[in-house]
Amino acid sequence: MIRVHTKIIQAGEFLQTELEAPIESIEWKIENKQLALSYQERETQTKVDLLVSNGEIQIFRKGEVASQLLFQHQKKTKGCYQLAKGQEILFEIQTKNVEVSSDWKQISFEYQLSQLGENLGEFTVNVEILKENIVQ
């Protein structure tokens, strides 16, 4: 089971979301020091693939909206959302912090999204892996 808790600040408004979902697959790649896992968001039926390494998180979402997001500790990266009709929304991601616990069961990251210099929101995400099923 995975739990994802997100805090969002957008246009002066504060919002929190929490999601729990069964983990479909999980793999600890000891040679690369990477954690790869997949889960399905129940409400949106979106498949999420999460790849975590030291200082970096990649998220790939496939569903009504597809996205590719790259978070690198204290770096600026690009991201994109692909909408159902083939439209694409590009934006910048300024990652403030990426932290991974020594047992890889607690992952947190903070970032700001912007588009054409306009702040779209600030996000704090905490991911918790609730099962003892990391293969080592």
mmCIF file with all atom_site columns, C-alpha atoms in Angstrom:
data_model
loop_
_atom_site.group_PDB
_atom_site.id
_atom_site.type_symbol
_atom_site.label_atom_id
_atom_site.label_alt_id
_atom_site.label_comp_id
_atom_site.label_asym_id
_atom_site.label_entity_id
_atom_site.label_seq_id
_atom_site.pdbx_PDB_ins_code
_atom_site.Cartn_x
_atom_site.Cartn_y
_atom_site.Cartn_z
_atom_site.occupancy
_atom_site.B_iso_or_equiv
_atom_site.pdbx_formal_charge
_atom_site.auth_seq_id
_atom_site.auth_comp_id
_atom_site.auth_asym_id
_atom_site.auth_atom_id
_atom_site.pdbx_PDB_model_num
ATOM 1   C CA . MET A 1 1   ? 0.000   0.000  0.000   1.00 0.00 ? 1   MET A CA 1
ATOM 2   C CA . ILE A 1 2   ? 1.168   3.532  -0.752  1.00 0.00 ? 2   ILE A CA 1
ATOM 3   C CA . ARG A 1 3   ? -0.013  6.752  0.883   1.00 0.00 ? 3   ARG A CA 1
ATOM 4   C CA . VAL A 1 4   ? 0.529   10.088 -0.875  1.00 0.00 ? 4   VAL A CA 1
ATOM 5   C CA . HIS A 1 5   ? -0.169  13.297 1.043   1.00 0.00 ? 5   HIS A CA 1
ATOM 6   C CA . THR A 1 6   ? 0.032   16.586 -0.887  1.00 0.00 ? 6   THR A CA 1
ATOM 7   C CA . LYS A 1 7   ? -0.118  20.168 0.394   1.00 0.00 ? 7   LYS A CA 1
ATOM 8   C CA . ILE A 1 8   ? -0.843  22.784 -2.257  1.00 0.00 ? 8   ILE A CA 1
ATOM 9   C CA . ILE A 1 9   ? -0.677  26.582 -2.084  1.00 0.00 ? 9   ILE A CA 1
ATOM 10  C CA . GLN A 1 10  ? -2.286  28.186 -5.139  1.00 0.00 ? 10  GLN A CA 1
ATOM 11  C CA . ALA A 1 11  ? -3.350  31.822 -5.507  1.00 0.00 ? 11  ALA A CA 1
ATOM 12  C CA . GLY A 1 12  ? -3.285  32.263 -1.725  1.00 0.00 ? 12  GLY A CA 1
ATOM 13  C CA . GLU A 1 13  ? -5.485  29.201 -1.154  1.00 0.00 ? 13  GLU A CA 1
ATOM 14  C CA . PHE A 1 14  ? -4.322  26.151 0.827   1.00 0.00 ? 14  PHE A CA 1
ATOM 15  C CA . LEU A 1 15  ? -5.447  22.633 -0.111  1.00 0.00 ? 15  LEU A CA 1
ATOM 16  C CA . GLN A 1 16  ? -4.489  19.173 1.144   1.00 0.00 ? 16  GLN A CA 1
ATOM 17  C CA . THR A 1 17  ? -5.101  15.850 -0.568  1.00 0.00 ? 17  THR A CA 1
ATOM 18  C CA . GLU A 1 18  ? -4.443  12.301 0.549   1.00 0.00 ? 18  GLU A CA 1
ATOM 19  C CA . LEU A 1 19  ? -4.475  9.134  -1.512  1.00 0.00 ? 19  LEU A CA 1
ATOM 20  C CA . GLU A 1 20  ? -4.027  5.501  -0.528  1.00 0.00 ? 20  GLU A CA 1
ATOM 21  C CA . ALA A 1 21  ? -3.669  2.826  -3.175  1.00 0.00 ? 21  ALA A CA 1
ATOM 22  C CA . PRO A 1 22  ? -2.391  -0.725 -3.480  1.00 0.00 ? 22  PRO A CA 1
ATOM 23  C CA . ILE A 1 23  ? 1.078   -0.994 -4.978  1.00 0.00 ? 23  ILE A CA 1
ATOM 24  C CA . GLU A 1 24  ? 0.918   -2.946 -8.242  1.00 0.00 ? 24  GLU A CA 1
ATOM 25  C CA . SER A 1 25  ? 4.652   -3.513 -8.505  1.00 0.00 ? 25  SER A CA 1
ATOM 26  C CA . ILE A 1 26  ? 7.703   -2.471 -6.551  1.00 0.00 ? 26  ILE A CA 1
ATOM 27  C CA . GLU A 1 27  ? 11.389  -3.094 -7.156  1.00 0.00 ? 27  GLU A CA 1
ATOM 28  C CA . TRP A 1 28  ? 14.523  -1.970 -5.353  1.00 0.00 ? 28  TRP A CA 1
ATOM 29  C CA . LYS A 1 29  ? 17.413  -1.871 -7.810  1.00 0.00 ? 29  LYS A CA 1
ATOM 30  C CA . ILE A 1 30  ? 20.374  -2.183 -5.502  1.00 0.00 ? 30  ILE A CA 1
ATOM 31  C CA . GLU A 1 31  ? 22.995  -1.726 -8.244  1.00 0.00 ? 31  GLU A CA 1
ATOM 32  C CA . ASN A 1 32  ? 21.539  1.659  -9.262  1.00 0.00 ? 32  ASN A CA 1
ATOM 33  C CA . LYS A 1 33  ? 20.210  2.615  -5.818  1.00 0.00 ? 33  LYS A CA 1
ATOM 34  C CA . GLN A 1 34  ? 16.754  3.123  -7.331  1.00 0.00 ? 34  GLN A CA 1
ATOM 35  C CA . LEU A 1 35  ? 13.232  2.377  -6.230  1.00 0.00 ? 35  LEU A CA 1
ATOM 36  C CA . ALA A 1 36  ? 10.644  1.771  -8.950  1.00 0.00 ? 36  ALA A CA 1
ATOM 37  C CA . LEU A 1 37  ? 6.980   1.336  -8.124  1.00 0.00 ? 37  LEU A CA 1
ATOM 38  C CA . SER A 1 38  ? 3.581   1.490  -9.830  1.00 0.00 ? 38  SER A CA 1
ATOM 39  C CA . TYR A 1 39  ? 0.108   2.107  -8.493  1.00 0.00 ? 39  TYR A CA 1
ATOM 40  C CA . GLN A 1 40  ? -3.353  3.031  -9.774  1.00 0.00 ? 40  GLN A CA 1
ATOM 41  C CA . GLU A 1 41  ? -5.214  6.131  -8.586  1.00 0.00 ? 41  GLU A CA 1
ATOM 42  C CA . ARG A 1 42  ? -8.707  4.790  -7.847  1.00 0.00 ? 42  ARG A CA 1
ATOM 43  C CA . GLU A 1 43  ? -10.737 7.937  -8.490  1.00 0.00 ? 43  GLU A CA 1
ATOM 44  C CA . THR A 1 44  ? -9.147  8.865  -11.811 1.00 0.00 ? 44  THR A CA 1
ATOM 45  C CA . GLN A 1 45  ? -8.106  5.371  -12.948 1.00 0.00 ? 45  GLN A CA 1
ATOM 46  C CA . THR A 1 46  ? -4.699  6.845  -13.683 1.00 0.00 ? 46  THR A CA 1
ATOM 47  C CA . LYS A 1 47  ? -1.645  4.568  -13.651 1.00 0.00 ? 47  LYS A CA 1
ATOM 48  C CA . VAL A 1 48  ? 1.336   6.129  -11.895 1.00 0.00 ? 48  VAL A CA 1
ATOM 49  C CA . ASP A 1 49  ? 4.936   4.966  -12.283 1.00 0.00 ? 49  ASP A CA 1
ATOM 50  C CA . LEU A 1 50  ? 7.363   6.403  -9.748  1.00 0.00 ? 50  LEU A CA 1
ATOM 51  C CA . LEU A 1 51  ? 11.142  6.115  -10.107 1.00 0.00 ? 51  LEU A CA 1
ATOM 52  C CA . VAL A 1 52  ? 13.200  7.356  -7.157  1.00 0.00 ? 52  VAL A CA 1
ATOM 53  C CA . SER A 1 53  ? 16.962  7.668  -6.897  1.00 0.00 ? 53  SER A CA 1
ATOM 54  C CA . ASN A 1 54  ? 19.119  9.773  -4.612  1.00 0.00 ? 54  ASN A CA 1
ATOM 55  C CA . GLY A 1 55  ? 18.123  13.415 -5.154  1.00 0.00 ? 55  GLY A CA 1
ATOM 56  C CA . GLU A 1 56  ? 15.788  12.686 -8.076  1.00 0.00 ? 56  GLU A CA 1
ATOM 57  C CA . ILE A 1 57  ? 12.181  11.606 -8.592  1.00 0.00 ? 57  ILE A CA 1
ATOM 58  C CA . GLN A 1 58  ? 10.488  10.858 -11.911 1.00 0.00 ? 58  GLN A CA 1
ATOM 59  C CA . ILE A 1 59  ? 6.709   10.497 -12.165 1.00 0.00 ? 59  ILE A CA 1
ATOM 60  C CA . PHE A 1 60  ? 4.905   9.166  -15.223 1.00 0.00 ? 60  PHE A CA 1
ATOM 61  C CA . ARG A 1 61  ? 1.089   9.281  -15.193 1.00 0.00 ? 61  ARG A CA 1
ATOM 62  C CA . LYS A 1 62  ? -1.119  7.618  -17.801 1.00 0.00 ? 62  LYS A CA 1
ATOM 63  C CA . GLY A 1 63  ? -4.884  8.123  -17.846 1.00 0.00 ? 63  GLY A CA 1
ATOM 64  C CA . GLU A 1 64  ? -7.284  10.890 -18.880 1.00 0.00 ? 64  GLU A CA 1
ATOM 65  C CA . VAL A 1 65  ? -4.317  13.205 -18.523 1.00 0.00 ? 65  VAL A CA 1
ATOM 66  C CA . ALA A 1 66  ? -0.783  11.945 -19.069 1.00 0.00 ? 66  ALA A CA 1
ATOM 67  C CA . SER A 1 67  ? 2.212   13.651 -17.522 1.00 0.00 ? 67  SER A CA 1
ATOM 68  C CA . GLN A 1 68  ? 5.955   13.363 -17.250 1.00 0.00 ? 68  GLN A CA 1
ATOM 69  C CA . LEU A 1 69  ? 7.530   15.115 -14.290 1.00 0.00 ? 69  LEU A CA 1
ATOM 70  C CA . LEU A 1 70  ? 11.157  15.260 -13.202 1.00 0.00 ? 70  LEU A CA 1
ATOM 71  C CA . PHE A 1 71  ? 12.139  16.556 -9.767  1.00 0.00 ? 71  PHE A CA 1
ATOM 72  C CA . GLN A 1 72  ? 15.852  17.099 -9.102  1.00 0.00 ? 72  GLN A CA 1
ATOM 73  C CA . HIS A 1 73  ? 17.032  18.413 -5.734  1.00 0.00 ? 73  HIS A CA 1
ATOM 74  C CA . GLN A 1 74  ? 17.440  22.232 -5.937  1.00 0.00 ? 74  GLN A CA 1
ATOM 75  C CA . LYS A 1 75  ? 17.248  22.290 -9.753  1.00 0.00 ? 75  LYS A CA 1
ATOM 76  C CA . LYS A 1 76  ? 14.889  23.643 -12.397 1.00 0.00 ? 76  LYS A CA 1
ATOM 77  C CA . THR A 1 77  ? 13.455  21.122 -14.876 1.00 0.00 ? 77  THR A CA 1
ATOM 78  C CA . LYS A 1 78  ? 10.673  21.016 -17.473 1.00 0.00 ? 78  LYS A CA 1
ATOM 79  C CA . GLY A 1 79  ? 7.420   19.088 -17.239 1.00 0.00 ? 79  GLY A CA 1
ATOM 80  C CA . CYS A 1 80  ? 4.411   18.452 -19.411 1.00 0.00 ? 80  CYS A CA 1
ATOM 81  C CA . TYR A 1 81  ? 0.768   17.426 -19.237 1.00 0.00 ? 81  TYR A CA 1
ATOM 82  C CA . GLN A 1 82  ? -0.805  15.789 -22.274 1.00 0.00 ? 82  GLN A CA 1
ATOM 83  C CA . LEU A 1 83  ? -4.564  16.220 -22.473 1.00 0.00 ? 83  LEU A CA 1
ATOM 84  C CA . ALA A 1 84  ? -7.031  13.833 -24.109 1.00 0.00 ? 84  ALA A CA 1
ATOM 85  C CA . LYS A 1 85  ? -7.292  15.756 -27.398 1.00 0.00 ? 85  LYS A CA 1
ATOM 86  C CA . GLY A 1 86  ? -3.540  15.779 -27.967 1.00 0.00 ? 86  GLY A CA 1
ATOM 87  C CA . GLN A 1 87  ? -3.038  19.189 -26.397 1.00 0.00 ? 87  GLN A CA 1
ATOM 88  C CA . GLU A 1 88  ? 0.153   19.642 -24.433 1.00 0.00 ? 88  GLU A CA 1
ATOM 89  C CA . ILE A 1 89  ? 0.797   21.982 -21.514 1.00 0.00 ? 89  ILE A CA 1
ATOM 90  C CA . LEU A 1 90  ? 4.462   22.733 -20.818 1.00 0.00 ? 90  LEU A CA 1
ATOM 91  C CA . PHE A 1 91  ? 5.722   24.216 -17.554 1.00 0.00 ? 91  PHE A CA 1
ATOM 92  C CA . GLU A 1 92  ? 8.795   24.648 -15.384 1.00 0.00 ? 92  GLU A CA 1
ATOM 93  C CA . ILE A 1 93  ? 9.419   22.794 -12.131 1.00 0.00 ? 93  ILE A CA 1
ATOM 94  C CA . GLN A 1 94  ? 11.658  24.393 -9.497  1.00 0.00 ? 94  GLN A CA 1
ATOM 95  C CA . THR A 1 95  ? 12.416  21.632 -7.004  1.00 0.00 ? 95  THR A CA 1
ATOM 96  C CA . LYS A 1 96  ? 13.370  22.945 -3.592  1.00 0.00 ? 96  LYS A CA 1
ATOM 97  C CA . ASN A 1 97  ? 14.038  19.659 -1.857  1.00 0.00 ? 97  ASN A CA 1
ATOM 98  C CA . VAL A 1 98  ? 14.043  15.879 -2.414  1.00 0.00 ? 98  VAL A CA 1
ATOM 99  C CA . GLU A 1 99  ? 14.441  13.593 0.612   1.00 0.00 ? 99  GLU A CA 1
ATOM 100 C CA . VAL A 1 100 ? 14.450  9.794  0.760   1.00 0.00 ? 100 VAL A CA 1
ATOM 101 C CA . SER A 1 101 ? 14.685  7.880  4.042   1.00 0.00 ? 101 SER A CA 1
ATOM 102 C CA . SER A 1 102 ? 17.454  5.313  4.457   1.00 0.00 ? 102 SER A CA 1
ATOM 103 C CA . ASP A 1 103 ? 14.934  2.447  4.162   1.00 0.00 ? 103 ASP A CA 1
ATOM 104 C CA . TRP A 1 104 ? 13.314  4.077  1.064   1.00 0.00 ? 104 TRP A CA 1
ATOM 105 C CA . LYS A 1 105 ? 9.842   3.942  2.661   1.00 0.00 ? 105 LYS A CA 1
ATOM 106 C CA . GLN A 1 106 ? 9.499   7.709  3.189   1.00 0.00 ? 106 GLN A CA 1
ATOM 107 C CA . ILE A 1 107 ? 9.904   10.016 0.196   1.00 0.00 ? 107 ILE A CA 1
ATOM 108 C CA . SER A 1 108 ? 9.232   13.743 0.264   1.00 0.00 ? 108 SER A CA 1
ATOM 109 C CA . PHE A 1 109 ? 9.734   16.588 -2.150  1.00 0.00 ? 109 PHE A CA 1
ATOM 110 C CA . GLU A 1 110 ? 8.824   20.268 -2.450  1.00 0.00 ? 110 GLU A CA 1
ATOM 111 C CA . TYR A 1 111 ? 8.464   22.155 -5.689  1.00 0.00 ? 111 TYR A CA 1
ATOM 112 C CA . GLN A 1 112 ? 6.990   25.164 -7.445  1.00 0.00 ? 112 GLN A CA 1
ATOM 113 C CA . LEU A 1 113 ? 5.247   24.983 -10.831 1.00 0.00 ? 113 LEU A CA 1
ATOM 114 C CA . SER A 1 114 ? 5.364   27.955 -13.187 1.00 0.00 ? 114 SER A CA 1
ATOM 115 C CA . GLN A 1 115 ? 4.438   28.692 -16.766 1.00 0.00 ? 115 GLN A CA 1
ATOM 116 C CA . LEU A 1 116 ? 5.877   31.622 -18.698 1.00 0.00 ? 116 LEU A CA 1
ATOM 117 C CA . GLY A 1 117 ? 7.191   33.060 -15.431 1.00 0.00 ? 117 GLY A CA 1
ATOM 118 C CA . GLU A 1 118 ? 3.810   32.880 -13.645 1.00 0.00 ? 118 GLU A CA 1
ATOM 119 C CA . ASN A 1 119 ? 3.660   30.913 -10.379 1.00 0.00 ? 119 ASN A CA 1
ATOM 120 C CA . LEU A 1 120 ? 1.049   28.133 -10.725 1.00 0.00 ? 120 LEU A CA 1
ATOM 121 C CA . GLY A 1 121 ? 1.450   26.827 -7.187  1.00 0.00 ? 121 GLY A CA 1
ATOM 122 C CA . GLU A 1 122 ? 3.731   25.429 -4.524  1.00 0.00 ? 122 GLU A CA 1
ATOM 123 C CA . PHE A 1 123 ? 3.528   21.761 -3.599  1.00 0.00 ? 123 PHE A CA 1
ATOM 124 C CA . THR A 1 124 ? 4.812   19.566 -0.772  1.00 0.00 ? 124 THR A CA 1
ATOM 125 C CA . VAL A 1 125 ? 4.429   15.829 -1.390  1.00 0.00 ? 125 VAL A CA 1
ATOM 126 C CA . ASN A 1 126 ? 5.004   13.069 1.171   1.00 0.00 ? 126 ASN A CA 1
ATOM 127 C CA . VAL A 1 127 ? 4.967   9.466  -0.038  1.00 0.00 ? 127 VAL A CA 1
ATOM 128 C CA . GLU A 1 128 ? 4.856   6.600  2.434   1.00 0.00 ? 128 GLU A CA 1
ATOM 129 C CA . ILE A 1 129 ? 5.260   2.942  1.504   1.00 0.00 ? 129 ILE A CA 1
ATOM 130 C CA . LEU A 1 130 ? 3.169   1.060  4.051   1.00 0.00 ? 130 LEU A CA 1
ATOM 131 C CA . LYS A 1 131 ? 4.054   -2.557 3.252   1.00 0.00 ? 131 LYS A CA 1
ATOM 132 C CA . GLU A 1 132 ? 7.224   -4.463 3.970   1.00 0.00 ? 132 GLU A CA 1
ATOM 133 C CA . ASN A 1 133 ? 7.568   -5.508 0.356   1.00 0.00 ? 133 ASN A CA 1
ATOM 134 C CA . ILE A 1 134 ? 10.698  -3.785 -0.877  1.00 0.00 ? 134 ILE A CA 1
ATOM 135 C CA . VAL A 1 135 ? 12.821  -6.459 -2.523  1.00 0.00 ? 135 VAL A CA 1
ATOM 136 C CA . GLN A 1 136 ? 16.466  -6.102 -1.485  1.00 0.00 ? 136 GLN A CA 1
#
